[in-house]
Amino acid sequence: MKLNDDLFVLAIPIVRDGQTNYFNLSLIVDANHGATLVDTGLPGQHEAITSALAEAGLGLGDLRRIILTHQDVDHIGSLHELAQASGARVLAHQVEAPYIDGTATPRFATAEVQARFPTMRALAERFRPTPIDQRLSDGERLDLAGGVRVVFSPGHTPGHTCLYLERSKTLIAGDALTVEEGRLNGPNPSATADMPAATESVRRLAELDVRAIVCYHGGVVADDAAGQLGRVAAAMREAPAP
């Protein structure tokens, strides 16, 4: 789906317990600097992502860079195959980079998470670490699509990062926010490592001038995006501590 002149949203299907849901990957397009894919789905989804790129009129060879919002396996699972096939540079926040390049153990591969979610073991076995070509920092501005600002948003994971497209005022929120039937919500508490940090991150996101928000889980919020983000930030601040 073409959201605006700078961004496509690639809905990648995932079937669980007989129900089909979607991961909403972002594709930033720039005629001068090439295409940028944000996040890469689960292990084994590279062919589905390649097909989604084709529907947007692009091939793997058109990818110049891949940006990861964070270390979870549903975001970095097909990174290795896509990076190898495209030759794209790989970018991630400096806090998350060790979990992606194999220097540190990503949380989906830890014994604690695998004990809670047994299906993670098979996914972890299929994951292949990939070197990071550029480590991002908060506030960094990428010369893409009229300017893409890196917004450090820890909480869901220690180095979770969002991207803000300045020209179109679009926020790529990763898992810092979620959507259900068009209504914006905060991050999934059961999958968020540090809710106080996540609350502070959402407060910072609410300071941005946004027209649209792309959430990895749930899709696009374009109806009063700024107002909805402000509502979520206020509700999270007022929520009692767990």
C-alpha atoms as a PDB file:
ATOM      1  CA  MET A   1       0.000   0.000   0.000  1.00  0.00           C
ATOM      2  CA  LYS A   2       1.335   3.425  -0.965  1.00  0.00           C
ATOM      3  CA  LEU A   3       0.875   5.664   2.069  1.00  0.00           C
ATOM      4  CA  ASN A   4       2.429   8.771   0.537  1.00  0.00           C
ATOM      5  CA  ASP A   5       5.116   9.737  -1.972  1.00  0.00           C
ATOM      6  CA  ASP A   6       7.854   8.698   0.465  1.00  0.00           C
ATOM      7  CA  LEU A   7       6.505   5.492   1.944  1.00  0.00           C
ATOM      8  CA  PHE A   8       4.915   2.173   1.102  1.00  0.00           C
ATOM      9  CA  VAL A   9       3.563  -0.179   3.786  1.00  0.00           C
ATOM     10  CA  LEU A  10       4.224  -3.838   2.993  1.00  0.00           C
ATOM     11  CA  ALA A  11       1.685  -6.113   4.706  1.00  0.00           C
ATOM     12  CA  ILE A  12       3.344  -9.516   5.161  1.00  0.00           C
ATOM     13  CA  PRO A  13       0.873 -12.253   6.193  1.00  0.00           C
ATOM     14  CA  ILE A  14       1.492 -14.538   9.149  1.00  0.00           C
ATOM     15  CA  VAL A  15      -0.879 -17.403  10.023  1.00  0.00           C
ATOM     16  CA  ARG A  16      -1.190 -18.422  13.670  1.00  0.00           C
ATOM     17  CA  ASP A  17      -3.804 -20.734  15.133  1.00  0.00           C
ATOM     18  CA  GLY A  18      -5.769 -20.583  11.885  1.00  0.00           C
ATOM     19  CA  GLN A  19      -5.928 -16.781  11.876  1.00  0.00           C
ATOM     20  CA  THR A  20      -4.117 -14.506   9.452  1.00  0.00           C
ATOM     21  CA  ASN A  21      -2.451 -11.396  10.802  1.00  0.00           C
ATOM     22  CA  TYR A  22       0.086  -9.094   9.192  1.00  0.00           C
ATOM     23  CA  PHE A  23       3.471  -7.610   9.892  1.00  0.00           C
ATOM     24  CA  ASN A  24       3.534  -4.085   8.512  1.00  0.00           C
ATOM     25  CA  LEU A  25       6.986  -3.433   7.115  1.00  0.00           C
ATOM     26  CA  SER A  26       7.858   0.031   5.827  1.00  0.00           C
ATOM     27  CA  LEU A  27       9.527   0.821   2.522  1.00  0.00           C
ATOM     28  CA  ILE A  28      11.007   4.311   2.265  1.00  0.00           C
ATOM     29  CA  VAL A  29      11.477   5.378  -1.345  1.00  0.00           C
ATOM     30  CA  ASP A  30      13.869   8.035  -2.616  1.00  0.00           C
ATOM     31  CA  ALA A  31      14.627   8.538  -6.299  1.00  0.00           C
ATOM     32  CA  ASN A  32      18.115   9.868  -5.549  1.00  0.00           C
ATOM     33  CA  HIS A  33      19.241   7.645  -2.676  1.00  0.00           C
ATOM     34  CA  GLY A  34      17.394   4.408  -3.362  1.00  0.00           C
ATOM     35  CA  ALA A  35      14.929   2.360  -1.351  1.00  0.00           C
ATOM     36  CA  THR A  36      15.131   1.539   2.343  1.00  0.00           C
ATOM     37  CA  LEU A  37      13.352  -1.411   3.976  1.00  0.00           C
ATOM     38  CA  VAL A  38      12.446  -1.109   7.647  1.00  0.00           C
ATOM     39  CA  ASP A  39      12.396  -4.506   9.432  1.00  0.00           C
ATOM     40  CA  THR A  40      12.436  -7.960   7.866  1.00  0.00           C
ATOM     41  CA  GLY A  41       9.797 -10.277   9.314  1.00  0.00           C
ATOM     42  CA  LEU A  42      10.329 -13.787  10.644  1.00  0.00           C
ATOM     43  CA  PRO A  43      12.894 -16.326   9.417  1.00  0.00           C
ATOM     44  CA  GLY A  44      11.697 -17.696   6.091  1.00  0.00           C
ATOM     45  CA  GLN A  45       9.653 -14.667   5.061  1.00  0.00           C
ATOM     46  CA  HIS A  46      12.193 -13.257   2.597  1.00  0.00           C
ATOM     47  CA  GLU A  47      10.256 -14.600  -0.403  1.00  0.00           C
ATOM     48  CA  ALA A  48       7.010 -12.985   0.794  1.00  0.00           C
ATOM     49  CA  ILE A  49       8.872  -9.724   1.329  1.00  0.00           C
ATOM     50  CA  THR A  50      10.424  -9.981  -2.137  1.00  0.00           C
ATOM     51  CA  SER A  51       6.934 -10.413  -3.598  1.00  0.00           C
ATOM     52  CA  ALA A  52       5.663  -7.390  -1.660  1.00  0.00           C
ATOM     53  CA  LEU A  53       8.563  -5.332  -2.999  1.00  0.00           C
ATOM     54  CA  ALA A  54       7.624  -6.389  -6.527  1.00  0.00           C
ATOM     55  CA  GLU A  55       4.060  -5.189  -5.957  1.00  0.00           C
ATOM     56  CA  ALA A  56       5.561  -1.809  -5.046  1.00  0.00           C
ATOM     57  CA  GLY A  57       7.487  -1.870  -8.314  1.00  0.00           C
ATOM     58  CA  LEU A  58      10.888  -2.720  -6.859  1.00  0.00           C
ATOM     59  CA  GLY A  59      13.252  -5.684  -6.817  1.00  0.00           C
ATOM     60  CA  LEU A  60      15.777  -6.731  -4.197  1.00  0.00           C
ATOM     61  CA  GLY A  61      18.488  -5.029  -6.219  1.00  0.00           C
ATOM     62  CA  ASP A  62      16.742  -1.700  -5.632  1.00  0.00           C
ATOM     63  CA  LEU A  63      17.261  -1.913  -1.863  1.00  0.00           C
ATOM     64  CA  ARG A  64      20.152   0.268  -0.728  1.00  0.00           C
ATOM     65  CA  ARG A  65      19.720  -0.119   2.998  1.00  0.00           C
ATOM     66  CA  ILE A  66      17.790  -2.076   5.638  1.00  0.00           C
ATOM     67  CA  ILE A  67      17.002  -0.449   8.989  1.00  0.00           C
ATOM     68  CA  LEU A  68      16.020  -2.534  12.032  1.00  0.00           C
ATOM     69  CA  THR A  69      13.838  -0.994  14.729  1.00  0.00           C
ATOM     70  CA  HIS A  70      14.904  -3.619  17.264  1.00  0.00           C
ATOM     71  CA  GLN A  71      16.138  -7.138  17.931  1.00  0.00           C
ATOM     72  CA  ASP A  72      12.945  -9.230  18.076  1.00  0.00           C
ATOM     73  CA  VAL A  73      12.848 -12.222  15.763  1.00  0.00           C
ATOM     74  CA  ASP A  74       9.755 -11.037  13.891  1.00  0.00           C
ATOM     75  CA  HIS A  75      11.700  -7.914  12.912  1.00  0.00           C
ATOM     76  CA  ILE A  76      15.138  -9.336  12.087  1.00  0.00           C
ATOM     77  CA  GLY A  77      14.276 -12.901  11.091  1.00  0.00           C
ATOM     78  CA  SER A  78      14.835 -12.622   7.329  1.00  0.00           C
ATOM     79  CA  LEU A  79      17.547  -9.983   7.530  1.00  0.00           C
ATOM     80  CA  HIS A  80      20.423 -12.228   6.484  1.00  0.00           C
ATOM     81  CA  GLU A  81      18.778 -13.491   3.303  1.00  0.00           C
ATOM     82  CA  LEU A  82      17.552 -10.048   2.257  1.00  0.00           C
ATOM     83  CA  ALA A  83      20.884  -8.356   2.955  1.00  0.00           C
ATOM     84  CA  GLN A  84      22.819 -11.051   1.092  1.00  0.00           C
ATOM     85  CA  ALA A  85      20.520 -11.010  -1.941  1.00  0.00           C
ATOM     86  CA  SER A  86      20.296  -7.223  -2.199  1.00  0.00           C
ATOM     87  CA  GLY A  87      23.722  -6.075  -1.060  1.00  0.00           C
ATOM     88  CA  ALA A  88      21.923  -3.467   1.070  1.00  0.00           C
ATOM     89  CA  ARG A  89      23.694  -1.788   3.971  1.00  0.00           C
ATOM     90  CA  VAL A  90      22.297  -2.727   7.390  1.00  0.00           C
ATOM     91  CA  LEU A  91      21.550  -0.061   9.993  1.00  0.00           C
ATOM     92  CA  ALA A  92      20.441  -0.387  13.614  1.00  0.00           C
ATOM     93  CA  HIS A  93      20.675   1.596  16.830  1.00  0.00           C
ATOM     94  CA  GLN A  94      23.975   1.153  18.611  1.00  0.00           C
ATOM     95  CA  VAL A  95      22.272  -0.457  21.637  1.00  0.00           C
ATOM     96  CA  GLU A  96      20.491  -3.084  19.529  1.00  0.00           C
ATOM     97  CA  ALA A  97      23.330  -3.806  17.100  1.00  0.00           C
ATOM     98  CA  PRO A  98      25.112  -6.464  19.239  1.00  0.00           C
ATOM     99  CA  TYR A  99      21.920  -8.533  19.431  1.00  0.00           C
ATOM    100  CA  ILE A 100      21.590  -8.493  15.649  1.00  0.00           C
ATOM    101  CA  ASP A 101      25.213  -9.146  14.668  1.00  0.00           C
ATOM    102  CA  GLY A 102      25.658 -12.076  17.060  1.00  0.00           C
ATOM    103  CA  THR A 103      27.872 -10.339  19.628  1.00  0.00           C
ATOM    104  CA  ALA A 104      25.131 -10.669  22.269  1.00  0.00           C
ATOM    105  CA  THR A 105      22.208 -13.062  22.652  1.00  0.00           C
ATOM    106  CA  PRO A 106      18.911 -11.551  21.444  1.00  0.00           C
ATOM    107  CA  ARG A 107      16.091 -11.939  23.902  1.00  0.00           C
ATOM    108  CA  PHE A 108      14.174 -14.434  21.749  1.00  0.00           C
ATOM    109  CA  ALA A 109      17.131 -16.812  22.061  1.00  0.00           C
ATOM    110  CA  THR A 110      17.436 -16.646  25.847  1.00  0.00           C
ATOM    111  CA  ALA A 111      16.468 -19.625  28.006  1.00  0.00           C
ATOM    112  CA  GLU A 112      13.928 -17.526  29.901  1.00  0.00           C
ATOM    113  CA  VAL A 113      11.982 -16.460  26.798  1.00  0.00           C
ATOM    114  CA  GLN A 114      12.148 -19.915  25.230  1.00  0.00           C
ATOM    115  CA  ALA A 115      10.768 -21.430  28.429  1.00  0.00           C
ATOM    116  CA  ARG A 116       7.803 -19.024  28.269  1.00  0.00           C
ATOM    117  CA  PHE A 117       7.329 -19.352  24.509  1.00  0.00           C
ATOM    118  CA  PRO A 118       8.492 -22.783  23.291  1.00  0.00           C
ATOM    119  CA  THR A 119       7.950 -21.874  19.620  1.00  0.00           C
ATOM    120  CA  MET A 120      10.814 -19.399  19.937  1.00  0.00           C
ATOM    121  CA  ARG A 121      13.353 -22.214  20.004  1.00  0.00           C
ATOM    122  CA  ALA A 122      12.721 -23.225  16.397  1.00  0.00           C
ATOM    123  CA  LEU A 123      12.778 -19.601  15.264  1.00  0.00           C
ATOM    124  CA  ALA A 124      16.026 -18.934  17.108  1.00  0.00           C
ATOM    125  CA  GLU A 125      17.630 -21.937  15.447  1.00  0.00           C
ATOM    126  CA  ARG A 126      16.792 -20.500  12.016  1.00  0.00           C
ATOM    127  CA  PHE A 127      18.060 -16.993  12.740  1.00  0.00           C
ATOM    128  CA  ARG A 128      21.407 -16.009  11.209  1.00  0.00           C
ATOM    129  CA  PRO A 129      23.259 -13.026  12.696  1.00  0.00           C
ATOM    130  CA  THR A 130      24.197 -10.279  10.251  1.00  0.00           C
ATOM    131  CA  PRO A 131      26.876  -7.567  10.505  1.00  0.00           C
ATOM    132  CA  ILE A 132      25.709  -3.999  11.092  1.00  0.00           C
ATOM    133  CA  ASP A 133      27.171  -1.487   8.656  1.00  0.00           C
ATOM    134  CA  GLN A 134      26.031   1.655  10.456  1.00  0.00           C
ATOM    135  CA  ARG A 135      25.154   2.139  14.112  1.00  0.00           C
ATOM    136  CA  LEU A 136      22.520   4.799  14.651  1.00  0.00           C
ATOM    137  CA  SER A 137      22.133   7.254  17.514  1.00  0.00           C
ATOM    138  CA  ASP A 138      19.223   9.307  18.831  1.00  0.00           C
ATOM    139  CA  GLY A 139      18.484  12.423  16.819  1.00  0.00           C
ATOM    140  CA  GLU A 140      20.596  11.369  13.852  1.00  0.00           C
ATOM    141  CA  ARG A 141      19.156  12.579  10.541  1.00  0.00           C
ATOM    142  CA  LEU A 142      19.368  10.366   7.463  1.00  0.00           C
ATOM    143  CA  ASP A 143      19.392  12.113   4.086  1.00  0.00           C
ATOM    144  CA  LEU A 144      16.424  10.161   2.724  1.00  0.00           C
ATOM    145  CA  ALA A 145      12.936  11.131   1.567  1.00  0.00           C
ATOM    146  CA  GLY A 146      13.193  14.711   2.749  1.00  0.00           C
ATOM    147  CA  GLY A 147      14.895  13.743   6.004  1.00  0.00           C
ATOM    148  CA  VAL A 148      14.448  10.716   8.259  1.00  0.00           C
ATOM    149  CA  ARG A 149      15.092  11.338  11.946  1.00  0.00           C
ATOM    150  CA  VAL A 150      16.189   8.556  14.290  1.00  0.00           C
ATOM    151  CA  VAL A 151      14.105   8.603  17.494  1.00  0.00           C
ATOM    152  CA  PHE A 152      15.482   6.441  20.300  1.00  0.00           C
ATOM    153  CA  SER A 153      12.470   4.855  22.010  1.00  0.00           C
ATOM    154  CA  PRO A 154      13.615   2.272  24.592  1.00  0.00           C
ATOM    155  CA  GLY A 155      11.175   0.234  26.619  1.00  0.00           C
ATOM    156  CA  HIS A 156       9.925  -2.543  24.388  1.00  0.00           C
ATOM    157  CA  THR A 157      13.599  -3.479  24.083  1.00  0.00           C
ATOM    158  CA  PRO A 158      16.618  -1.540  25.438  1.00  0.00           C
ATOM    159  CA  GLY A 159      17.486  -0.015  22.081  1.00  0.00           C
ATOM    160  CA  HIS A 160      14.142   0.168  20.309  1.00  0.00           C
ATOM    161  CA  THR A 161      14.160   2.921  17.696  1.00  0.00           C
ATOM    162  CA  CYS A 162      11.458   4.696  15.691  1.00  0.00           C
ATOM    163  CA  LEU A 163      11.881   6.687  12.485  1.00  0.00           C
ATOM    164  CA  TYR A 164      10.252  10.036  11.724  1.00  0.00           C
ATOM    165  CA  LEU A 165       9.879  11.123   8.103  1.00  0.00           C
ATOM    166  CA  GLU A 166      10.034  14.886   8.303  1.00  0.00           C
ATOM    167  CA  ARG A 167       8.532  15.789   4.923  1.00  0.00           C
ATOM    168  CA  SER A 168       5.463  13.582   5.171  1.00  0.00           C
ATOM    169  CA  LYS A 169       5.278  13.786   8.982  1.00  0.00           C
ATOM    170  CA  THR A 170       5.040  10.014   9.179  1.00  0.00           C
ATOM    171  CA  LEU A 171       6.146   8.033  12.224  1.00  0.00           C
ATOM    172  CA  ILE A 172       7.398   4.474  11.728  1.00  0.00           C
ATOM    173  CA  ALA A 173       6.722   3.241  15.255  1.00  0.00           C
ATOM    174  CA  GLY A 174       7.941  -0.359  15.224  1.00  0.00           C
ATOM    175  CA  ASP A 175       6.573  -1.942  18.408  1.00  0.00           C
ATOM    176  CA  ALA A 176       6.603   1.246  20.499  1.00  0.00           C
ATOM    177  CA  LEU A 177       2.913   1.553  19.585  1.00  0.00           C
ATOM    178  CA  THR A 178       0.248  -0.871  18.355  1.00  0.00           C
ATOM    179  CA  VAL A 179      -3.072  -0.547  16.524  1.00  0.00           C
ATOM    180  CA  GLU A 180      -6.335  -2.406  16.859  1.00  0.00           C
ATOM    181  CA  GLU A 181      -9.117  -1.678  14.357  1.00  0.00           C
ATOM    182  CA  GLY A 182      -7.718   1.768  13.625  1.00  0.00           C
ATOM    183  CA  ARG A 183      -7.372   2.750  17.289  1.00  0.00           C
ATOM    184  CA  LEU A 184      -3.868   3.534  18.482  1.00  0.00           C
ATOM    185  CA  ASN A 185      -2.610   1.835  21.655  1.00  0.00           C
ATOM    186  CA  GLY A 186       0.621   1.654  23.592  1.00  0.00           C
ATOM    187  CA  PRO A 187       3.074  -1.222  23.318  1.00  0.00           C
ATOM    188  CA  ASN A 188       2.065  -4.749  24.266  1.00  0.00           C
ATOM    189  CA  PRO A 189       2.827  -4.887  28.027  1.00  0.00           C
ATOM    190  CA  SER A 190       3.573  -8.620  28.021  1.00  0.00           C
ATOM    191  CA  ALA A 191       6.261  -8.126  25.362  1.00  0.00           C
ATOM    192  CA  THR A 192       7.700  -4.892  26.749  1.00  0.00           C
ATOM    193  CA  ALA A 193      10.806  -5.196  28.904  1.00  0.00           C
ATOM    194  CA  ASP A 194      10.548  -1.832  30.672  1.00  0.00           C
ATOM    195  CA  MET A 195       7.133  -0.168  30.785  1.00  0.00           C
ATOM    196  CA  PRO A 196       8.293   3.017  32.578  1.00  0.00           C
ATOM    197  CA  ALA A 197      10.895   3.544  29.852  1.00  0.00           C
ATOM    198  CA  ALA A 198       8.278   2.765  27.197  1.00  0.00           C
ATOM    199  CA  THR A 199       5.943   5.339  28.753  1.00  0.00           C
ATOM    200  CA  GLU A 200       8.651   7.987  28.574  1.00  0.00           C
ATOM    201  CA  SER A 201       9.389   7.022  24.973  1.00  0.00           C
ATOM    202  CA  VAL A 202       5.736   7.424  23.974  1.00  0.00           C
ATOM    203  CA  ARG A 203       5.711  10.834  25.683  1.00  0.00           C
ATOM    204  CA  ARG A 204       8.647  11.858  23.475  1.00  0.00           C
ATOM    205  CA  LEU A 205       6.933  10.513  20.367  1.00  0.00           C
ATOM    206  CA  ALA A 206       3.848  12.566  21.211  1.00  0.00           C
ATOM    207  CA  GLU A 207       5.963  15.720  20.891  1.00  0.00           C
ATOM    208  CA  LEU A 208       6.385  15.045  17.163  1.00  0.00           C
ATOM    209  CA  ASP A 209       4.113  16.631  14.558  1.00  0.00           C
ATOM    210  CA  VAL A 210       2.604  13.500  13.023  1.00  0.00           C
ATOM    211  CA  ARG A 211       0.056  13.012  10.252  1.00  0.00           C
ATOM    212  CA  ALA A 212       0.321   9.228  10.043  1.00  0.00           C
ATOM    213  CA  ILE A 213       1.721   6.423  12.183  1.00  0.00           C
ATOM    214  CA  VAL A 214       2.790   3.002  10.933  1.00  0.00           C
ATOM    215  CA  CYS A 215       2.714   0.305  13.611  1.00  0.00           C
ATOM    216  CA  TYR A 216       4.315  -3.039  12.870  1.00  0.00           C
ATOM    217  CA  HIS A 217       1.396  -4.767  14.568  1.00  0.00           C
ATOM    218  CA  GLY A 218      -1.902  -3.287  13.423  1.00  0.00           C
ATOM    219  CA  GLY A 219      -0.961  -1.105  10.487  1.00  0.00           C
ATOM    220  CA  VAL A 220      -1.562   2.559   9.744  1.00  0.00           C
ATOM    221  CA  VAL A 221      -3.219   5.253  11.829  1.00  0.00           C
ATOM    222  CA  ALA A 222      -4.093   8.285   9.707  1.00  0.00           C
ATOM    223  CA  ASP A 223      -7.290   9.451  11.430  1.00  0.00           C
ATOM    224  CA  ASP A 224      -6.245  12.173  13.904  1.00  0.00           C
ATOM    225  CA  ALA A 225      -2.868  10.516  14.356  1.00  0.00           C
ATOM    226  CA  ALA A 226      -1.470  13.316  16.522  1.00  0.00           C
ATOM    227  CA  GLY A 227      -4.555  13.386  18.713  1.00  0.00           C
ATOM    228  CA  GLN A 228      -4.540   9.631  19.158  1.00  0.00           C
ATOM    229  CA  LEU A 229      -0.844   9.656  20.035  1.00  0.00           C
ATOM    230  CA  GLY A 230      -1.445  12.342  22.632  1.00  0.00           C
ATOM    231  CA  ARG A 231      -4.291  10.289  24.104  1.00  0.00           C
ATOM    232  CA  VAL A 232      -2.091   7.188  24.382  1.00  0.00           C
ATOM    233  CA  ALA A 233       0.764   9.132  25.981  1.00  0.00           C
ATOM    234  CA  ALA A 234      -1.588  10.624  28.580  1.00  0.00           C
ATOM    235  CA  ALA A 235      -3.200   7.262  29.349  1.00  0.00           C
ATOM    236  CA  MET A 236       0.184   5.578  29.820  1.00  0.00           C
ATOM    237  CA  ARG A 237       1.359   8.308  32.187  1.00  0.00           C
ATOM    238  CA  GLU A 238      -1.786   7.922  34.278  1.00  0.00           C
ATOM    239  CA  ALA A 239      -1.719   4.143  34.375  1.00  0.00           C
ATOM    240  CA  PRO A 240      -0.866   2.652  37.805  1.00  0.00           C
ATOM    241  CA  ALA A 241       2.540   1.063  38.158  1.00  0.00           C
ATOM    242  CA  PRO A 242       2.487  -2.751  37.727  1.00  0.00           C
END
